[in-house]
């Protein structure tokens, strides 16, 4: 039996320091791997077995686990629950499941290991993906009684997407199927047939019983038909190549290091390749070329820096570089584009909606991004490409993204550090997706802005007014279009140049291909916001009368025009009043179930939090309210 030495605990600062020390020990190789698979496949028990069989788990820890194993709701009977050595959260212990990623560190005479125990529940898929993103090898567990499940396939897809090339297929709970060889082989055949398109370089299938210890650290006495390695034996010898020292040099700038007037450098961690003083480098996206003068660390200067080194670079020439820039060597430059194609794993309970603005973070870079189109979704059961407009939680899809500014990146397969990103909800700051860049879109570099001789201020000056967007939002029947109409008549009588974009009218032309799903509503607003921006550029006062139910899209429309050019007007009419008016008979149809996704009935409306104007139509006439808007425009010197 191999001897293991337990040297760490769960995911905390002390463990991180301990992990760093292990990494620094170069005399033995380090393997970062994860255990994954469907819920109750025995991932935590497997890791617990690895630790327990070593007989080096601390005595007090064993006593605590023995006590906990005898809790009233335990299903272990007289057996010790080895999963308790890994499941640290109270909720995990109570429910017998893994929720968050737990890390363990151990070593054998052959190798050092950092193992991530990841959850199997669908709702915690994002935690599994997070754990996998830091690993080089995957142990995919399958319950021998259940066979290959959807979650098994989903986790295999995620491992492949994240660039893990080698996996072990641990068919667990063999004791519960009487160590049946035929059933084991059927599971292996099923999985290998499914996984063939995923492109794993090797799949080592091992029959194990984590509970009993068969083929975990020692060969099983119950499976004489199996002649392969034990799981630990395979982990000790499997070759994984993750060094990118010979890859192109990549250095995302994390911060500008300027402790005093005589020193200025840029700090960060080398994400690939190697650099030395005297080497010429390129700072992206500016494209400026300089030479490295020094490689500075807290322990003194280095002769060279390579992947994983946290250093400060100083340059021989004066140059402007800041957080978000990426420094490379000139012989192999990264892609720089504001549009790209990427595979996305959606984490959030609220679906991904093309056209909605998210914050994208790629390394130290940040921008506003929109999923411009969903090319297809991946059916994790058979890997088919499925058409769709949105991504639901835990779904994987290939998308095109458009950013507000160019990003510096590499394809994920070339460099995961510079080829991966996350998407963040702009209101909640929650991470809603992880992405892997496939390639930059060629059209991003071929389409250029055409400089125009006559600009917005010239056009507006000729008309004697300030252009702006008057964005009327509110429920159907609230009175938006009626007030906007009255206002436009008033402005027209004053000789002002205006135009009105009405929701119903636009759907007869520009947006006639869109329905009323959330995804179509987002696209509806994106298009009309683009149209409004063009009219503002033409120097006009634009009235937009749209329900525009989501704050995110109203914010997107605001961001498209200049400071002070967007005036949000909330037509504040209660639902019961709108429903009583029902000028088009839509509420009656919606209540009868004839219209789906109707705002206020079965689709939500997010009222403005701080509109520039709040118009209550319950007490005042449209003409009076239009006059109130006109007063506001005069106060802002628009007219």
Coordinates of C-alpha atoms in Angstrom, one line a residue:
X1 CA 0.0 0.0 0.0
X2 CA 1.3 3.4 -0.9
X3 CA 1.9 5.7 2.0
X4 CA 0.2 9.1 2.0
X5 CA 1.1 12.0 4.1
X6 CA -1.7 14.4 4.9
X7 CA -0.3 17.9 4.9
X8 CA -3.2 20.3 4.5
X9 CA -6.8 21.1 5.2
X10 CA -9.7 22.8 3.5
X11 CA -9.9 25.9 1.4
X12 CA -8.5 28.7 3.6
X13 CA -5.5 31.1 3.7
X14 CA -3.3 28.7 5.6
X15 CA -4.0 26.0 3.0
X16 CA -3.1 28.3 0.2
X17 CA 0.2 29.1 1.8
X18 CA 0.8 25.4 2.3
X19 CA -0.1 24.7 -1.3
X20 CA 2.4 27.4 -2.4
X21 CA 5.1 25.7 -0.4
X22 CA 4.3 22.3 -2.1
X23 CA 4.4 23.9 -5.5
X24 CA 7.8 25.3 -4.7
X25 CA 9.2 21.9 -4.0
X26 CA 10.5 20.9 -7.4
X27 CA 12.0 17.6 -6.5
X28 CA 8.8 15.8 -7.1
X29 CA 6.1 16.5 -9.7
X30 CA 2.8 18.1 -8.7
X31 CA -0.5 16.8 -10.1
X32 CA -3.6 19.0 -9.7
X33 CA -6.7 16.9 -10.2
X34 CA -10.4 16.9 -9.4
X35 CA -13.0 14.4 -8.6
X36 CA -16.3 15.0 -10.4
X37 CA -19.5 13.2 -11.5
X38 CA -23.1 13.0 -10.6
X39 CA -24.4 13.4 -7.1
X40 CA -23.9 10.4 -4.7
X41 CA -21.3 8.8 -7.0
X42 CA -18.9 8.8 -4.0
X43 CA -16.4 11.6 -4.8
X44 CA -15.9 12.7 -1.2
X45 CA -15.8 9.2 0.0
X46 CA -13.1 8.3 -2.5
X47 CA -10.9 11.2 -1.3
X48 CA -11.6 10.2 2.2
X49 CA -10.5 6.7 1.4
X50 CA -7.3 7.9 0.0
X51 CA -6.5 9.7 3.2
X52 CA -7.9 7.0 5.5
X53 CA -5.9 4.2 4.0
X54 CA -2.7 6.1 4.6
X55 CA -3.4 5.8 8.3
X56 CA -1.9 9.3 8.7
X57 CA -5.1 11.2 9.3
X58 CA -4.9 12.9 12.6
X59 CA -6.2 11.0 15.6
X60 CA -8.6 13.7 16.8
X61 CA -9.9 14.1 13.2
X62 CA -10.6 10.4 13.1
X63 CA -12.5 10.4 16.4
X64 CA -14.6 13.3 15.2
X65 CA -15.4 11.5 12.0
X66 CA -16.3 8.4 13.9
X67 CA -18.7 10.4 16.2
X68 CA -20.2 12.2 13.2
X69 CA -20.7 8.9 11.3
X70 CA -23.1 7.8 14.1
X71 CA -25.4 10.8 13.8
X72 CA -29.1 9.9 13.7
X73 CA -29.6 10.6 10.0
X74 CA -26.5 8.7 8.9
X75 CA -27.0 6.0 6.2
X76 CA -23.6 4.4 6.9
X77 CA -24.6 2.0 9.6
X78 CA -21.5 0.7 11.4
X79 CA -19.2 2.0 8.6
X80 CA -17.2 5.2 9.0
X81 CA -18.3 8.0 6.7
X82 CA -15.1 8.9 5.0
X83 CA -16.7 11.7 3.1
X84 CA -16.7 13.7 6.4
X85 CA -12.9 14.1 6.0
X86 CA -13.6 16.3 3.0
X87 CA -17.1 17.8 3.4
X88 CA -16.4 20.7 5.8
X89 CA -19.6 22.8 5.6
X90 CA -22.3 22.1 8.1
X91 CA -24.9 22.0 5.2
X92 CA -22.7 19.4 3.5
X93 CA -22.6 17.2 6.5
X94 CA -26.3 17.5 7.2
X95 CA -27.3 16.7 3.6
X96 CA -24.6 14.3 2.7
X97 CA -23.6 16.3 -0.4
X98 CA -20.8 18.5 -1.5
X99 CA -21.7 22.1 -2.1
X100 CA -18.5 24.1 -2.4
X101 CA -15.1 23.0 -3.8
X102 CA -12.9 21.5 -1.1
X103 CA -9.1 21.1 -1.6
X104 CA -6.8 18.5 0.0
X105 CA -3.1 18.3 -0.3
X106 CA -1.1 15.1 0.1
X107 CA 2.0 13.4 -1.3
X108 CA 3.5 10.0 -1.9
X109 CA 7.1 9.2 -2.5
X110 CA 6.4 9.5 -6.2
X111 CA 4.3 12.6 -6.5
X112 CA 2.6 15.5 -4.7
X113 CA -1.1 16.1 -5.2
X114 CA -3.7 18.9 -4.9
X115 CA -7.1 17.4 -5.2
X116 CA -10.4 19.3 -5.6
X117 CA -13.5 17.7 -4.4
X118 CA -16.3 19.3 -6.6
X119 CA -20.0 19.0 -6.1
X120 CA -22.2 16.8 -8.2
X121 CA -25.6 18.6 -8.0
X122 CA -26.7 20.4 -11.1
X123 CA -27.2 23.6 -9.2
X124 CA -23.6 23.7 -8.2
X125 CA -22.2 23.1 -11.7
X126 CA -20.4 26.5 -11.6
X127 CA -18.5 25.3 -8.5
X128 CA -17.4 22.2 -10.4
X129 CA -16.3 24.3 -13.4
X130 CA -14.4 26.6 -11.1
X131 CA -12.6 23.7 -9.5
X132 CA -11.8 22.1 -12.9
X133 CA -10.3 25.3 -14.2
X134 CA -7.4 24.9 -11.8
X135 CA -6.7 21.2 -12.6
X136 CA -4.7 19.2 -15.1
X137 CA -6.4 15.8 -14.6
X138 CA -9.9 14.6 -13.9
X139 CA -11.2 11.6 -12.0
X140 CA -14.7 11.2 -13.3
X141 CA -16.8 8.9 -10.9
X142 CA -19.7 6.8 -12.0
X143 CA -22.0 4.9 -9.7
X144 CA -21.8 1.3 -11.0
X145 CA -25.5 0.8 -10.3
X146 CA -26.5 4.0 -12.2
X147 CA -24.2 4.0 -15.2
X148 CA -23.5 7.1 -17.2
X149 CA -25.9 9.9 -16.3
X150 CA -26.6 13.3 -17.7
X151 CA -24.5 15.0 -15.1
X152 CA -21.6 12.6 -15.9
X153 CA -21.8 13.7 -19.5
X154 CA -22.1 17.4 -18.5
X155 CA -19.0 17.2 -16.3
X156 CA -17.1 15.3 -19.1
X157 CA -18.0 18.2 -21.5
X158 CA -16.8 20.8 -19.1
X159 CA -13.5 18.9 -18.5
X160 CA -13.0 18.9 -22.3
X161 CA -14.0 22.6 -22.7
X162 CA -11.5 23.5 -20.0
X163 CA -8.7 21.8 -21.8
X164 CA -8.2 18.7 -19.5
X165 CA -6.8 16.1 -21.9
X166 CA -6.6 13.0 -19.6
X167 CA -9.2 11.5 -17.3
X168 CA -9.6 8.4 -15.1
X169 CA -13.1 6.8 -15.2
X170 CA -13.6 5.5 -11.7
X171 CA -16.5 3.1 -11.8
X172 CA -17.4 3.2 -8.1
X173 CA -19.6 1.1 -5.8
X174 CA -18.5 -2.1 -7.5
X175 CA -19.2 -4.0 -4.3
X176 CA -22.9 -3.2 -4.8
X177 CA -23.0 -5.0 -8.1
X178 CA -21.0 -8.0 -6.9
X179 CA -17.9 -6.8 -8.7
X180 CA -19.5 -7.7 -12.0
X181 CA -17.0 -7.4 -14.9
X182 CA -19.6 -7.3 -17.7
X183 CA -21.5 -4.5 -16.0
X184 CA -18.3 -2.6 -15.6
X185 CA -17.3 -3.1 -19.2
X186 CA -20.8 -2.0 -20.4
X187 CA -20.4 1.3 -18.5
X188 CA -16.9 1.8 -19.9
X189 CA -18.1 1.2 -23.5
X190 CA -21.0 3.6 -23.0
X191 CA -18.8 6.4 -21.7
X192 CA -16.0 5.9 -24.3
X193 CA -18.5 6.0 -27.1
X194 CA -20.0 9.2 -25.8
X195 CA -16.7 10.8 -25.0
X196 CA -15.0 10.1 -28.3
X197 CA -15.9 13.5 -29.9
X198 CA -14.6 15.3 -26.8
X199 CA -11.0 14.5 -27.8
X200 CA -9.6 13.1 -24.5
X201 CA -6.1 11.8 -25.1
X202 CA -6.6 9.0 -22.6
X203 CA -9.4 7.5 -20.5
X204 CA -8.2 5.1 -17.8
X205 CA -11.1 3.0 -16.6
X206 CA -10.7 1.6 -13.1
X207 CA -13.3 -0.4 -11.1
X208 CA -13.3 0.7 -7.5
X209 CA -15.2 0.6 -4.2
X210 CA -14.3 3.8 -2.3
X211 CA -16.3 2.5 0.7
X212 CA -14.4 -0.8 0.9
X213 CA -11.1 0.4 -0.5
X214 CA -11.0 -1.9 -3.6
X215 CA -8.5 -0.6 -6.2
X216 CA -8.2 2.8 -4.5
X217 CA -4.7 2.5 -3.0
X218 CA -4.3 -1.3 -3.2
X219 CA -5.4 -4.0 -5.7
X220 CA -8.8 -5.5 -5.0
X221 CA -9.1 -9.1 -3.8
X222 CA -12.6 -9.2 -5.3
X223 CA -11.8 -8.4 -9.0
X224 CA -9.2 -10.8 -10.2
X225 CA -10.3 -10.1 -13.8
X226 CA -8.9 -6.5 -13.5
X227 CA -5.2 -6.2 -14.2
X228 CA -4.8 -2.4 -14.5
X229 CA -3.4 0.1 -12.0
X230 CA -5.1 1.2 -8.8
X231 CA -6.4 4.7 -8.9
X232 CA -3.6 6.0 -6.7
X233 CA -1.1 4.1 -8.8
X234 CA -2.4 5.8 -12.0
X235 CA -2.4 9.2 -10.3
X236 CA 1.3 8.7 -9.4
X237 CA 2.4 7.8 -12.9
X238 CA 0.1 9.6 -15.4
X239 CA 1.9 12.2 -17.5
X240 CA 0.3 15.6 -17.9
X241 CA 2.0 18.4 -19.6
X242 CA 1.0 21.9 -18.5
X243 CA 4.3 23.8 -18.8
X244 CA 3.9 26.7 -21.1
X245 CA 7.5 28.0 -20.7
X246 CA 8.1 27.5 -24.4
X247 CA 4.8 29.2 -25.4
X248 CA 4.7 32.9 -26.4
X249 CA 5.3 35.3 -23.6
X250 CA 2.2 36.7 -22.0
X251 CA 2.2 39.2 -19.1
X252 CA -1.2 40.8 -18.1
X253 CA -0.5 44.0 -16.2
X254 CA -2.1 43.9 -12.8
X255 CA -1.0 47.2 -11.4
X256 CA 1.5 50.0 -11.8
X257 CA 4.2 49.7 -9.2
X258 CA 5.5 53.2 -8.3
X259 CA 6.7 53.3 -4.6
X260 CA 8.7 56.5 -5.2
X261 CA 9.7 59.0 -7.9
X262 CA 12.8 57.0 -8.9
X263 CA 11.0 53.7 -9.6
X264 CA 8.2 52.8 -12.0
X265 CA 7.3 49.3 -13.1
X266 CA 4.4 47.2 -14.0
X267 CA 3.5 44.2 -11.9
X268 CA 1.7 41.0 -12.6
X269 CA 2.1 37.2 -13.1
X270 CA 3.7 35.7 -16.2
X271 CA 0.9 33.8 -18.0
X272 CA 3.1 32.0 -20.4
X273 CA 6.5 31.9 -22.0
X274 CA 9.8 33.4 -20.7
X275 CA 11.3 36.9 -20.6
X276 CA 14.8 38.2 -19.7
X277 CA 16.3 41.7 -19.3
X278 CA 17.2 43.2 -22.7
X279 CA 14.3 41.4 -24.5
X280 CA 12.1 43.6 -26.7
X281 CA 8.4 43.5 -25.8
X282 CA 5.1 44.9 -27.2
X283 CA 2.5 46.6 -25.0
X284 CA -1.0 45.8 -26.1
X285 CA -3.4 47.3 -27.2
X286 CA -1.2 50.4 -27.8
X287 CA 1.4 48.4 -29.8
X288 CA 4.3 50.3 -28.3
X289 CA 7.7 48.5 -28.3
X290 CA 10.1 48.8 -25.5
X291 CA 13.0 46.7 -23.9
X292 CA 12.8 45.1 -20.5
X293 CA 15.4 46.7 -18.2
X294 CA 14.9 44.7 -15.0
X295 CA 12.8 41.9 -13.6
X296 CA 12.2 42.9 -10.0
X297 CA 11.0 40.8 -7.1
X298 CA 10.9 41.3 -3.3
X299 CA 13.9 39.0 -3.1
X300 CA 16.0 40.8 -5.7
X301 CA 16.2 41.0 -9.4
X302 CA 15.9 37.9 -11.6
X303 CA 17.8 36.9 -14.7
X304 CA 14.6 35.6 -16.3
X305 CA 10.9 35.1 -15.5
X306 CA 8.7 32.4 -16.7
X307 CA 5.1 31.1 -16.3
X308 CA 3.7 31.5 -12.8
X309 CA 6.4 34.1 -11.6
X310 CA 4.9 37.2 -10.0
X311 CA 7.3 40.0 -10.9
X312 CA 7.6 43.7 -11.7
X313 CA 9.0 44.6 -15.1
X314 CA 10.8 47.9 -15.6
X315 CA 11.6 49.2 -19.1
X316 CA 14.6 50.9 -20.7
X317 CA 12.4 53.4 -22.4
X318 CA 9.7 55.7 -21.0
X319 CA 6.3 54.3 -21.9
X320 CA 2.7 54.4 -20.7
X321 CA 1.4 51.0 -19.5
X322 CA -1.4 50.4 -17.0
X323 CA -3.7 47.7 -15.6
X324 CA -5.4 45.8 -18.4
X325 CA -2.5 46.0 -20.8
X326 CA -1.0 42.8 -22.0
X327 CA 2.8 42.6 -22.6
X328 CA 4.1 40.1 -25.2
X329 CA 7.1 39.5 -27.3
X330 CA 7.0 40.9 -30.9
X331 CA 7.5 37.5 -32.6
X332 CA 4.1 36.1 -31.5
X333 CA 1.4 38.7 -30.8
X334 CA -2.1 37.9 -29.4
X335 CA -5.4 38.8 -31.0
X336 CA -6.8 42.3 -30.4
X337 CA -10.5 42.6 -31.3
X338 CA -13.8 43.9 -30.0
X339 CA -15.7 40.8 -31.3
X340 CA -15.0 37.2 -30.6
X341 CA -16.5 33.7 -30.7
X342 CA -16.5 31.8 -27.4
X343 CA -17.9 28.8 -25.7
X344 CA -19.9 29.8 -22.6
X345 CA -21.0 27.9 -19.6
X346 CA -24.0 29.7 -18.2
X347 CA -24.2 29.7 -14.3
X348 CA -27.0 32.0 -13.4
X349 CA -30.6 31.1 -12.7
X350 CA -31.7 34.0 -14.9
X351 CA -31.2 33.0 -18.6
X352 CA -28.6 34.6 -20.8
X353 CA -30.3 37.1 -23.1
X354 CA -28.6 38.1 -26.4
X355 CA -28.4 41.9 -26.6
X356 CA -28.2 42.4 -22.8
X357 CA -25.1 44.2 -21.5
X358 CA -22.7 42.3 -19.2
X359 CA -19.3 43.1 -17.8
X360 CA -16.6 40.9 -19.3
X361 CA -13.4 40.3 -17.4
X362 CA -10.6 38.7 -19.2
X363 CA -7.5 38.5 -17.0
X364 CA -7.0 42.1 -15.8
X365 CA -9.0 43.6 -18.6
X366 CA -12.6 44.7 -18.2
X367 CA -15.3 46.0 -20.7
X368 CA -19.0 46.0 -21.4
X369 CA -19.9 43.0 -23.5
X370 CA -23.0 41.8 -25.3
X371 CA -23.8 38.3 -26.5
X372 CA -24.6 39.3 -30.0
X373 CA -25.8 35.9 -31.1
X374 CA -26.1 32.3 -29.8
X375 CA -24.8 30.1 -32.6
X376 CA -26.0 26.8 -30.9
X377 CA -26.4 25.1 -27.6
X378 CA -24.7 21.8 -26.8
X379 CA -26.9 18.9 -25.9
X380 CA -24.7 17.2 -23.2
X381 CA -26.4 13.9 -23.6
X382 CA -25.4 13.3 -27.2
X383 CA -23.2 16.4 -28.0
X384 CA -25.6 17.5 -30.7
X385 CA -25.8 21.2 -31.6
X386 CA -29.2 22.6 -30.7
X387 CA -30.7 25.8 -32.0
X388 CA -31.8 28.3 -29.4
X389 CA -32.0 32.0 -28.5
X390 CA -31.0 31.9 -24.8
X391 CA -28.8 29.8 -22.5
X392 CA -30.4 28.5 -19.3
X393 CA -28.5 27.7 -16.1
X394 CA -25.8 25.0 -16.7
X395 CA -26.2 25.1 -20.4
X396 CA -23.2 25.3 -22.7
X397 CA -23.3 27.2 -26.0
X398 CA -21.1 28.8 -28.7
X399 CA -21.7 32.5 -28.8
X400 CA -20.5 35.6 -30.6
X401 CA -19.7 38.5 -28.2
X402 CA -19.3 42.2 -28.9
X403 CA -17.3 44.4 -26.6
X404 CA -17.3 48.2 -26.1
X405 CA -13.5 48.2 -26.6
X406 CA -10.9 45.8 -28.0
X407 CA -9.7 43.1 -25.8
X408 CA -6.3 41.3 -26.0
X409 CA -6.7 37.6 -25.9
X410 CA -5.5 34.2 -27.2
X411 CA -7.6 31.2 -28.2
X412 CA -8.3 29.2 -25.0
X413 CA -6.5 26.1 -26.5
X414 CA -3.3 28.2 -26.9
X415 CA -3.3 29.8 -23.5
X416 CA -6.1 29.3 -20.9
X417 CA -4.9 32.3 -18.9
X418 CA -5.4 34.8 -21.7
X419 CA -8.2 32.9 -23.4
X420 CA -10.7 32.6 -20.6
X421 CA -13.1 35.2 -19.2
X422 CA -16.1 35.6 -17.0
X423 CA -19.3 37.5 -17.5
X424 CA -20.8 39.6 -14.6
X425 CA -24.3 40.9 -14.1
X426 CA -24.0 44.7 -14.1
X427 CA -26.7 45.2 -11.4
X428 CA -26.0 42.3 -9.0
X429 CA -22.2 41.9 -9.6
X430 CA -22.8 38.1 -9.7
X431 CA -20.7 36.0 -12.0
X432 CA -23.2 34.6 -14.5
X433 CA -21.0 32.7 -16.9
X434 CA -17.5 31.5 -17.7
X435 CA -16.2 31.6 -21.3
X436 CA -13.4 30.1 -23.4
X437 CA -12.3 32.1 -26.4
X438 CA -12.4 30.2 -29.7
X439 CA -11.3 32.9 -32.1
X440 CA -11.6 36.6 -32.9
X441 CA -14.2 37.5 -35.5
X442 CA -12.6 38.7 -38.7
X443 CA -15.2 41.3 -39.3
X444 CA -14.1 43.0 -36.1
X445 CA -10.9 44.1 -37.8
X446 CA -12.4 44.7 -41.2
X447 CA -15.2 47.1 -40.2
X448 CA -13.9 50.6 -39.4
X449 CA -15.6 53.7 -38.2
X450 CA -16.0 56.2 -41.1
X451 CA -15.1 59.7 -40.0
X452 CA -17.9 62.3 -40.9
X453 CA -17.1 65.9 -41.6
X454 CA -20.4 67.2 -40.0
X455 CA -20.8 66.2 -36.4
X456 CA -23.6 66.1 -33.9
X457 CA -23.0 69.5 -32.4
X458 CA -23.0 71.1 -35.9
X459 CA -26.3 69.5 -36.8
X460 CA -27.9 70.4 -33.5
X461 CA -26.5 74.0 -33.7
X462 CA -28.2 74.5 -37.0
X463 CA -31.5 73.6 -35.4
X464 CA -30.9 75.7 -32.3
X465 CA -31.4 72.9 -29.8
X466 CA -29.7 70.2 -27.8
X467 CA -30.3 66.7 -29.0
X468 CA -31.5 64.2 -26.5
X469 CA -33.6 61.0 -25.9
X470 CA -36.8 61.3 -24.0
X471 CA -37.3 57.6 -22.9
X472 CA -40.9 57.0 -21.9
X473 CA -41.3 53.7 -20.0
X474 CA -44.3 52.2 -18.3
X475 CA -46.9 49.5 -18.6
X476 CA -49.1 48.9 -21.6
X477 CA -51.9 51.4 -21.4
X478 CA -50.1 53.7 -19.0
X479 CA -50.2 56.7 -21.4
X480 CA -46.7 56.8 -22.7
X481 CA -47.5 57.4 -26.4
X482 CA -50.3 59.8 -25.6
X483 CA -48.0 62.0 -23.5
X484 CA -45.2 61.7 -26.1
X485 CA -47.6 62.7 -28.9
X486 CA -48.8 65.7 -27.0
X487 CA -45.2 66.7 -26.3
X488 CA -44.1 66.4 -29.9
X489 CA -47.0 68.6 -31.0
X490 CA -46.0 71.2 -28.5
X491 CA -42.3 71.0 -29.5
X492 CA -43.2 71.1 -33.2
X493 CA -45.3 74.3 -32.6
X494 CA -42.1 75.8 -31.0
X495 CA -40.1 75.0 -34.2
X496 CA -38.1 72.2 -32.7
X497 CA -36.9 69.2 -34.7
X498 CA -38.2 66.0 -33.3
X499 CA -38.9 62.4 -34.1
X500 CA -40.9 59.8 -32.2
X501 CA -40.2 56.1 -32.0
X502 CA -43.3 54.2 -30.9
X503 CA -43.2 50.5 -29.8
X504 CA -46.1 49.4 -32.0
X505 CA -44.9 51.3 -35.1
X506 CA -41.4 49.9 -34.8
X507 CA -42.7 46.4 -34.6
X508 CA -44.4 46.9 -38.0
X509 CA -41.1 47.5 -39.6
X510 CA -37.6 47.4 -38.1
X511 CA -38.6 44.9 -35.4
X512 CA -41.3 42.9 -37.1
X513 CA -39.3 39.7 -36.9
X514 CA -39.3 39.8 -33.1
X515 CA -41.7 38.2 -30.7
X516 CA -42.4 38.9 -27.0
X517 CA -40.1 36.5 -25.2
X518 CA -37.5 38.0 -22.9
X519 CA -34.8 37.5 -25.5
X520 CA -36.8 39.2 -28.2
X521 CA -37.7 42.1 -25.9
X522 CA -34.0 42.7 -25.2
X523 CA -33.3 42.7 -28.9
X524 CA -36.3 45.0 -29.5
X525 CA -34.8 47.6 -27.1
X526 CA -31.3 47.2 -28.4
X527 CA -32.4 48.0 -31.9
X528 CA -34.6 51.0 -30.9
X529 CA -31.8 52.3 -28.7
X530 CA -29.4 52.1 -31.7
X531 CA -32.0 54.0 -33.8
X532 CA -32.4 56.6 -31.1
X533 CA -28.6 57.1 -30.9
X534 CA -28.5 57.8 -34.6
X535 CA -31.3 60.3 -34.4
X536 CA -29.5 62.1 -31.5
X537 CA -26.4 62.1 -33.7
X538 CA -28.6 63.8 -36.3
X539 CA -29.3 66.6 -33.8
X540 CA -32.9 65.7 -33.1
X541 CA -35.0 65.5 -29.9
X542 CA -36.2 61.9 -29.9
X543 CA -39.2 60.6 -28.1
X544 CA -39.0 56.8 -27.4
X545 CA -42.3 55.3 -26.2
X546 CA -41.6 51.6 -25.3
X547 CA -42.7 49.5 -22.3
X548 CA -38.9 48.6 -22.0
X549 CA -39.6 46.4 -19.0
X550 CA -36.0 45.7 -17.9
X551 CA -33.6 48.1 -16.1
X552 CA -30.6 46.5 -17.8
X553 CA -31.8 47.5 -21.3
X554 CA -32.8 51.0 -20.3
X555 CA -29.3 51.4 -18.8
X556 CA -27.9 50.1 -22.0
X557 CA -29.8 52.8 -24.0
X558 CA -28.6 55.5 -21.6
X559 CA -25.0 54.4 -22.0
X560 CA -25.3 54.7 -25.8
X561 CA -25.6 58.5 -25.8
X562 CA -23.7 61.2 -24.1
X563 CA -23.9 62.5 -20.6
X564 CA -27.1 64.4 -20.0
X565 CA -28.6 63.2 -23.3
X566 CA -30.8 60.5 -21.9
X567 CA -33.9 61.5 -19.9
X568 CA -35.8 58.6 -18.4
X569 CA -39.5 59.4 -17.9
X570 CA -41.5 56.9 -15.9
X571 CA -45.2 57.0 -16.8
X572 CA -46.3 55.8 -13.4
X573 CA -49.7 54.3 -13.8
X574 CA -50.8 51.4 -11.6
X575 CA -51.5 48.1 -13.2
X576 CA -55.2 48.1 -12.2
X577 CA -55.7 51.5 -13.9
X578 CA -53.9 50.3 -17.1
X579 CA -56.0 47.2 -17.1
X580 CA -59.2 49.2 -16.6
X581 CA -58.3 51.4 -19.6
X582 CA -57.1 48.5 -21.8
X583 CA -57.3 50.7 -24.9
X584 CA -56.2 47.9 -27.3
X585 CA -58.0 45.0 -25.5
X586 CA -54.6 43.4 -24.7
X587 CA -55.1 42.9 -21.0
X588 CA -58.4 41.1 -21.6
X589 CA -56.7 38.7 -24.0
X590 CA -53.8 38.2 -21.7
X591 CA -56.1 37.4 -18.8
X592 CA -57.8 34.9 -21.1
X593 CA -54.5 33.3 -21.9
X594 CA -54.6 34.4 -25.5
X595 CA -51.4 36.5 -25.2
X596 CA -48.3 35.0 -23.5
X597 CA -45.4 37.0 -21.9
X598 CA -47.6 40.1 -21.3
X599 CA -45.9 42.7 -19.1
X600 CA -47.6 43.0 -15.8
X601 CA -49.5 39.7 -16.2
X602 CA -47.1 36.9 -16.8
X603 CA -43.9 38.9 -17.6
X604 CA -42.3 41.2 -15.1
X605 CA -41.8 45.0 -15.3
X606 CA -38.8 46.5 -13.4
X607 CA -39.8 50.1 -12.5
X608 CA -37.1 52.7 -12.7
X609 CA -35.2 53.3 -9.5
X610 CA -34.3 57.0 -10.1
X611 CA -35.9 58.3 -13.3
X612 CA -35.4 62.0 -14.3
X613 CA -39.2 62.4 -14.3
X614 CA -42.0 60.5 -12.7
X615 CA -45.4 61.2 -14.3
X616 CA -48.5 60.1 -12.5
X617 CA -51.3 59.8 -15.0
X618 CA -54.0 59.1 -12.4
X619 CA -54.5 62.8 -11.5
X620 CA -53.3 64.9 -14.5
X621 CA -54.2 65.0 -18.2
X622 CA -51.6 64.1 -20.9
X623 CA -51.4 67.7 -22.0
X624 CA -50.5 68.9 -18.5
X625 CA -47.9 66.1 -18.1
X626 CA -46.5 67.0 -21.5
X627 CA -46.1 70.6 -20.4
X628 CA -44.3 69.3 -17.3
X629 CA -41.8 67.5 -19.5
X630 CA -41.4 70.7 -21.6
X631 CA -40.5 72.6 -18.4
X632 CA -37.9 70.1 -17.6
X633 CA -36.4 70.4 -21.1
X634 CA -36.2 74.2 -20.7
X635 CA -34.5 73.7 -17.3
X636 CA -31.9 71.6 -19.0
X637 CA -31.5 74.1 -21.9
X638 CA -32.6 71.5 -24.4
X639 CA -35.1 74.0 -25.9

